[in-house]
């Protein structure tokens, strides 16, 4: 087990790989483009690698959500102006961050919950003005993939119905302590305008789960039990062959299909 100089033992179960490189921390925080009135939420501040640069940028209000109590103690002592929330970020009330509560969200995310957190945040925190997340490199490729390839999946199509994700840069294992086994990457998320977001997210979520659990099959085979005249007509109107694989449909097409099938 890795032990830090202050005695903190890095917990693998909480995805604790602490950033040691100030330039990378600065680049992540710069991508958030913090203005003096901005409300910032940091997920998993850990030992404060990013927290320090965010606090220096002097946002209007700064909340840090940390599950590990011993790290939360250190943060409260080191950053008295930051509101430290001791909570599982998966249970944080993201849906309460509406347009009336605009915010920017940042985090070097614990790898085991990165995809799930991003799924929830982009679809429920409607007041999110932008977000910058570090995730496993492979997840960054999935988040930003174009249709047609292996990296493109339910997560890609979901996120792109709410945001424009942009791959910013790759981060090697050498800049963390302890070192993870894989590369990481930083992704920027800019939300789509409110009227471009799905009206029926629950339908889209259901369809994506159905399709991408069996992504090697043809769409008509996967949806056979629920195939309707409306579905048939939709494919005809789009000039699309229902024998396509799920990965061949764009995020917009998947959204449209989720409403008619
Ligand atoms: N931001 C720090 C850095 O870059 O060095 C720490 C990043 S570390 C990859 C992930 C952090 O998220 C750890 O501090 C860990 O304790 C915290 N964490 C893990 N699971 C969490 C959860 N479910 N909710 C909130 N924080 C969590």
CSV table of C-alpha atoms and ligand atoms in Angstrom, one decimal:
chain,number,residue,atom,x,y,z
A,1,UNK,CA,0.0,0.0,0.0
A,2,UNK,CA,1.3,3.5,-0.9
A,3,UNK,CA,1.7,5.8,2.1
A,4,UNK,CA,2.1,9.6,1.6
A,5,UNK,CA,4.5,11.7,3.7
A,6,UNK,CA,1.6,13.0,5.8
A,7,UNK,CA,0.7,9.4,6.7
A,8,UNK,CA,-2.3,9.1,4.4
A,9,UNK,CA,-2.6,5.7,2.8
A,10,UNK,CA,-3.8,5.8,-0.7
A,11,UNK,CA,-7.0,3.7,-1.0
A,12,UNK,CA,-7.3,1.7,-4.1
A,13,UNK,CA,-11.0,1.2,-3.5
A,14,UNK,CA,-11.5,5.0,-3.8
A,15,UNK,CA,-9.4,5.3,-6.9
A,16,UNK,CA,-6.8,7.4,-5.1
A,17,UNK,CA,-4.1,8.4,-7.5
A,18,UNK,CA,-2.9,11.8,-6.6
A,19,UNK,CA,-1.6,14.3,-9.2
A,20,UNK,CA,1.9,15.5,-8.5
A,21,UNK,CA,2.5,17.8,-11.6
A,22,UNK,CA,1.6,21.5,-11.1
A,23,UNK,CA,1.6,22.2,-14.9
A,24,UNK,CA,-1.0,19.6,-15.5
A,25,UNK,CA,-3.1,20.8,-12.6
A,26,UNK,CA,-2.9,24.3,-13.9
A,27,UNK,CA,-3.9,23.2,-17.4
A,28,UNK,CA,-6.9,21.4,-16.0
A,29,UNK,CA,-8.0,24.4,-14.0
A,30,UNK,CA,-7.4,26.8,-16.9
A,31,UNK,CA,-9.7,24.7,-19.1
A,32,UNK,CA,-12.5,25.5,-16.6
A,33,UNK,CA,-12.1,29.2,-17.4
A,34,UNK,CA,-13.0,30.4,-13.9
A,35,UNK,CA,-14.5,33.9,-13.6
A,36,UNK,CA,-14.8,35.8,-10.3
A,37,UNK,CA,-18.6,35.1,-9.9
A,38,UNK,CA,-18.4,31.4,-10.9
A,39,UNK,CA,-19.6,28.6,-8.6
A,40,UNK,CA,-17.2,25.7,-8.8
A,41,UNK,CA,-17.8,22.1,-7.7
A,42,UNK,CA,-14.8,19.8,-7.4
A,43,UNK,CA,-15.3,16.1,-7.2
A,44,UNK,CA,-12.7,14.1,-5.3
A,45,UNK,CA,-10.3,16.9,-4.2
A,46,UNK,CA,-8.1,14.4,-2.5
A,47,UNK,CA,-5.0,16.1,-1.2
A,48,UNK,CA,-5.9,19.4,-2.9
A,49,UNK,CA,-3.8,19.2,-6.1
A,50,UNK,CA,-6.4,21.0,-8.2
A,51,UNK,CA,-8.2,22.6,-5.2
A,52,UNK,CA,-5.2,24.9,-4.7
A,53,UNK,CA,-5.3,26.3,-8.2
A,54,UNK,CA,-9.1,26.6,-8.1
A,55,UNK,CA,-8.9,28.6,-4.8
A,56,UNK,CA,-6.2,30.8,-6.3
A,57,UNK,CA,-8.6,31.7,-9.2
A,58,UNK,CA,-10.9,33.0,-6.5
A,59,UNK,CA,-14.3,31.8,-7.6
A,60,UNK,CA,-17.5,33.2,-6.1
A,61,UNK,CA,-18.3,29.9,-4.3
A,62,UNK,CA,-16.3,26.7,-4.1
A,63,UNK,CA,-17.6,23.3,-3.0
A,64,UNK,CA,-15.5,20.2,-2.9
A,65,UNK,CA,-17.2,16.7,-2.6
A,66,UNK,CA,-14.9,14.1,-1.0
A,67,UNK,CA,-15.9,10.7,0.2
A,68,UNK,CA,-12.8,10.0,2.3
A,69,UNK,CA,-13.2,11.5,5.7
A,70,UNK,CA,-9.5,11.7,6.5
A,71,UNK,CA,-8.8,13.7,3.3
A,72,UNK,CA,-11.9,15.9,4.0
A,73,UNK,CA,-10.3,16.7,7.4
A,74,UNK,CA,-7.0,17.8,5.7
A,75,UNK,CA,-8.9,19.8,3.1
A,76,UNK,CA,-11.0,21.7,5.7
A,77,UNK,CA,-7.8,22.5,7.6
A,78,UNK,CA,-5.9,23.6,4.5
A,79,UNK,CA,-8.6,25.4,2.6
A,80,UNK,CA,-10.9,27.2,5.1
A,81,UNK,CA,-12.8,29.1,2.4
A,82,UNK,CA,-13.8,25.9,0.6
A,83,UNK,CA,-17.1,24.2,1.5
A,84,UNK,CA,-16.1,20.5,2.0
A,85,UNK,CA,-19.0,18.1,1.5
A,86,UNK,CA,-18.3,14.6,2.9
A,87,UNK,CA,-20.4,12.6,0.5
A,88,UNK,CA,-20.3,10.0,-2.2
A,89,UNK,CA,-20.4,12.0,-5.4
A,90,UNK,CA,-22.8,9.5,-7.0
A,91,UNK,CA,-25.3,10.5,-4.4
A,92,UNK,CA,-24.7,14.3,-4.7
A,93,UNK,CA,-28.0,16.1,-5.7
A,94,UNK,CA,-26.8,17.0,-9.2
A,95,UNK,CA,-30.4,17.6,-10.4
A,96,UNK,CA,-30.6,20.5,-8.0
A,97,UNK,CA,-28.0,22.4,-10.0
A,98,UNK,CA,-30.6,23.9,-12.3
A,99,UNK,CA,-30.2,27.0,-14.5
A,100,UNK,CA,-31.0,29.0,-11.3
A,101,UNK,CA,-27.8,27.6,-9.8
A,102,UNK,CA,-25.2,27.8,-12.6
A,103,UNK,CA,-21.9,26.0,-11.9
A,104,UNK,CA,-18.7,24.6,-13.4
A,105,UNK,CA,-17.7,21.1,-12.4
A,106,UNK,CA,-14.2,19.7,-12.3
A,107,UNK,CA,-12.4,16.6,-11.1
A,108,UNK,CA,-9.7,14.0,-11.5
A,109,UNK,CA,-12.3,11.4,-11.1
A,110,UNK,CA,-12.0,8.1,-9.3
A,111,UNK,CA,-11.7,5.7,-12.2
A,112,UNK,CA,-14.2,3.1,-11.0
A,113,UNK,CA,-17.1,5.6,-11.0
A,114,UNK,CA,-16.0,8.1,-13.8
A,115,UNK,CA,-18.4,6.9,-16.5
A,116,UNK,CA,-21.4,6.6,-14.2
A,117,UNK,CA,-20.8,10.1,-12.7
A,118,UNK,CA,-20.4,11.7,-16.1
A,119,UNK,CA,-23.6,9.9,-17.3
A,120,UNK,CA,-25.6,11.3,-14.4
A,121,UNK,CA,-24.1,14.8,-14.3
A,122,UNK,CA,-24.4,15.8,-18.0
A,123,UNK,CA,-28.0,14.6,-18.0
A,124,UNK,CA,-29.3,16.1,-14.7
A,125,UNK,CA,-27.2,19.2,-13.8
A,126,UNK,CA,-28.9,21.5,-16.2
A,127,UNK,CA,-27.1,24.5,-14.7
A,128,UNK,CA,-23.7,23.1,-15.6
A,129,UNK,CA,-21.9,25.8,-17.7
A,130,UNK,CA,-18.9,23.5,-18.4
A,131,UNK,CA,-17.1,20.6,-16.9
A,132,UNK,CA,-13.5,19.4,-17.1
A,133,UNK,CA,-12.9,15.8,-16.1
A,134,UNK,CA,-9.8,13.6,-16.0
A,135,UNK,CA,-10.7,9.9,-16.7
A,136,UNK,CA,-9.0,6.8,-17.9
A,137,UNK,CA,-7.7,7.4,-21.4
A,138,UNK,CA,-9.8,4.6,-22.8
A,139,UNK,CA,-12.9,6.3,-21.3
A,140,UNK,CA,-11.9,9.6,-22.8
A,141,UNK,CA,-11.8,7.9,-26.2
A,142,UNK,CA,-15.3,6.5,-25.7
A,143,UNK,CA,-16.7,9.8,-24.6
A,144,UNK,CA,-15.4,11.6,-27.7
A,145,UNK,CA,-15.7,8.8,-30.3
A,146,UNK,CA,-17.3,9.2,-33.7
A,147,UNK,CA,-20.0,6.7,-34.8
A,148,UNK,CA,-18.9,3.6,-36.6
A,149,UNK,CA,-16.0,2.6,-34.5
A,150,UNK,CA,-15.4,0.3,-31.5
A,151,UNK,CA,-15.0,3.2,-29.0
A,152,UNK,CA,-18.4,4.5,-29.9
A,153,UNK,CA,-21.1,3.2,-27.6
A,154,UNK,CA,-24.0,4.0,-25.3
A,155,UNK,CA,-21.9,6.4,-23.2
A,156,UNK,CA,-20.8,8.4,-26.2
A,157,UNK,CA,-24.3,8.7,-27.6
A,158,UNK,CA,-25.8,9.6,-24.2
A,159,UNK,CA,-23.2,12.3,-23.5
A,160,UNK,CA,-23.3,13.8,-27.0
A,161,UNK,CA,-27.1,14.3,-26.6
A,162,UNK,CA,-26.4,16.7,-23.7
A,163,UNK,CA,-22.9,18.1,-24.4
A,164,UNK,CA,-20.2,18.7,-26.8
A,165,UNK,CA,-17.3,16.7,-25.3
A,166,UNK,CA,-13.7,17.6,-26.4
A,167,UNK,CA,-10.6,15.5,-25.8
A,168,UNK,CA,-8.0,18.0,-24.4
A,169,UNK,CA,-4.8,16.1,-23.6
A,170,UNK,CA,-3.3,12.8,-22.5
A,171,UNK,CA,-1.8,12.3,-19.0
A,172,UNK,CA,0.9,9.6,-18.4
A,173,UNK,CA,0.9,7.4,-15.2
A,174,UNK,CA,4.2,9.0,-14.1
A,175,UNK,CA,2.6,12.2,-12.8
A,176,UNK,CA,0.5,10.4,-10.1
A,177,UNK,CA,1.3,8.9,-6.8
A,178,UNK,CA,0.7,6.0,-6.6
A,179,UNK,CA,1.0,5.4,-10.3
A,180,UNK,CA,-2.0,3.9,-12.1
A,181,UNK,CA,-1.5,1.1,-14.6
A,182,UNK,CA,-3.1,3.0,-17.5
A,183,UNK,CA,-2.9,6.4,-19.2
A,184,UNK,CA,-5.4,9.1,-18.4
A,185,UNK,CA,-6.9,12.0,-20.4
A,186,UNK,CA,-8.7,15.3,-19.7
A,187,UNK,CA,-12.0,16.0,-21.4
A,188,UNK,CA,-13.9,19.2,-21.6
A,189,UNK,CA,-17.7,19.2,-21.7
A,190,UNK,CA,-19.7,22.2,-23.1
A,191,UNK,CA,-23.5,21.7,-22.7
A,192,UNK,CA,-25.8,21.9,-25.6
A,193,UNK,CA,-28.4,24.7,-25.5
A,194,UNK,CA,-31.5,23.7,-23.4
A,195,UNK,CA,-33.8,23.3,-26.4
A,196,UNK,CA,-31.3,20.8,-28.0
A,197,UNK,CA,-31.4,18.4,-25.1
A,198,UNK,CA,-33.6,15.2,-25.2
A,199,UNK,CA,-37.2,15.7,-24.2
A,200,UNK,CA,-37.5,12.1,-23.1
A,201,UNK,CA,-34.1,11.1,-21.6
A,202,UNK,CA,-35.6,8.0,-20.0
A,203,UNK,CA,-36.5,6.6,-23.5
A,204,UNK,CA,-33.1,7.4,-24.8
A,205,UNK,CA,-31.4,5.7,-21.8
A,206,UNK,CA,-33.6,2.6,-22.2
A,207,UNK,CA,-32.8,2.3,-26.0
A,208,UNK,CA,-29.1,2.8,-25.6
A,209,UNK,CA,-28.9,0.1,-22.9
A,210,UNK,CA,-30.9,-2.3,-25.0
A,211,UNK,CA,-28.9,-1.7,-28.2
A,212,UNK,CA,-25.3,-1.5,-26.8
A,213,UNK,CA,-25.6,-4.5,-24.6
A,214,UNK,CA,-25.8,-6.5,-27.8
A,215,UNK,CA,-23.9,-4.2,-30.1
A,216,UNK,CA,-22.7,-6.8,-32.5
A,217,UNK,CA,-26.2,-7.7,-33.5
A,218,UNK,CA,-28.3,-5.9,-36.1
A,219,UNK,CA,-30.7,-3.3,-34.7
A,220,UNK,CA,-33.8,-5.1,-36.2
A,221,UNK,CA,-32.8,-8.3,-34.3
A,222,UNK,CA,-32.1,-6.5,-31.0
A,223,UNK,CA,-35.5,-4.7,-31.2
A,224,UNK,CA,-37.4,-7.6,-32.7
A,225,UNK,CA,-39.8,-8.0,-29.7
A,226,UNK,CA,-40.8,-4.4,-29.7
A,227,UNK,CA,-40.7,-3.7,-33.5
A,228,UNK,CA,-43.7,-1.6,-34.6
A,229,UNK,CA,-45.0,0.0,-37.7
A,230,UNK,CA,-43.6,3.3,-36.4
A,231,UNK,CA,-40.1,1.8,-36.1
A,232,UNK,CA,-40.3,0.4,-39.6
A,233,UNK,CA,-41.5,3.8,-40.9
A,234,UNK,CA,-38.8,5.7,-39.2
A,235,UNK,CA,-36.1,3.6,-40.8
A,236,UNK,CA,-37.7,4.0,-44.2
A,237,UNK,CA,-38.1,7.8,-43.7
A,238,UNK,CA,-34.4,8.1,-42.7
A,239,UNK,CA,-33.3,6.0,-45.6
A,240,UNK,CA,-31.6,3.7,-43.1
A,241,UNK,CA,-31.3,-0.1,-43.2
A,242,UNK,CA,-32.7,-1.7,-40.0
A,243,UNK,CA,-29.9,-4.3,-40.3
A,244,UNK,CA,-27.3,-1.7,-39.3
A,245,UNK,CA,-25.4,-2.2,-36.1
A,246,UNK,CA,-26.1,0.2,-33.2
A,247,UNK,CA,-22.7,1.9,-33.6
A,248,UNK,CA,-23.7,3.0,-37.1
A,249,UNK,CA,-26.4,5.4,-35.8
A,250,UNK,CA,-25.4,9.0,-34.8
A,251,UNK,CA,-26.3,10.3,-31.3
A,252,UNK,CA,-29.1,12.4,-32.9
A,253,UNK,CA,-30.5,9.3,-34.8
A,254,UNK,CA,-30.5,7.2,-31.7
A,255,UNK,CA,-32.4,9.9,-29.9
A,256,UNK,CA,-35.0,10.2,-32.7
A,257,UNK,CA,-35.4,6.4,-32.8
A,258,UNK,CA,-35.9,6.2,-29.0
A,259,UNK,CA,-39.0,8.4,-29.4
A,260,UNK,CA,-40.7,6.3,-32.0
A,261,UNK,CA,-39.9,2.7,-31.2
B,1,LIG,N1,-8.1,15.6,-7.1
B,1,LIG,C1,-7.0,14.8,-6.5
B,1,LIG,C2,-5.8,14.8,-7.4
B,1,LIG,O1,-5.9,15.1,-8.6
B,1,LIG,O2,-4.7,14.5,-6.9
B,1,LIG,C3,-7.4,13.4,-6.1
B,1,LIG,C4,-7.9,12.5,-7.3
B,1,LIG,S1,-8.1,10.8,-7.0
B,1,LIG,C5,-8.0,10.2,-8.6
B,1,LIG,C6,-9.9,10.6,-6.7
B,1,LIG,C7,-10.4,11.3,-5.4
B,1,LIG,O3,-11.8,11.0,-5.4
B,1,LIG,C8,-9.8,10.8,-4.1
B,1,LIG,O4,-9.6,11.9,-3.3
B,1,LIG,C9,-11.0,9.9,-3.5
B,1,LIG,O5,-11.0,9.8,-2.1
B,1,LIG,C10,-12.2,10.6,-4.1
B,1,LIG,N2,-13.4,9.7,-4.2
B,1,LIG,C11,-13.4,8.4,-4.5
B,1,LIG,N3,-14.6,7.9,-4.7
B,1,LIG,C12,-15.4,9.0,-4.4
B,1,LIG,C13,-16.8,9.2,-4.4
B,1,LIG,N4,-17.7,8.2,-4.7
B,1,LIG,N5,-17.3,10.4,-4.1
B,1,LIG,C14,-16.5,11.5,-3.8
B,1,LIG,N6,-15.2,11.4,-3.8
B,1,LIG,C15,-14.6,10.2,-4.1
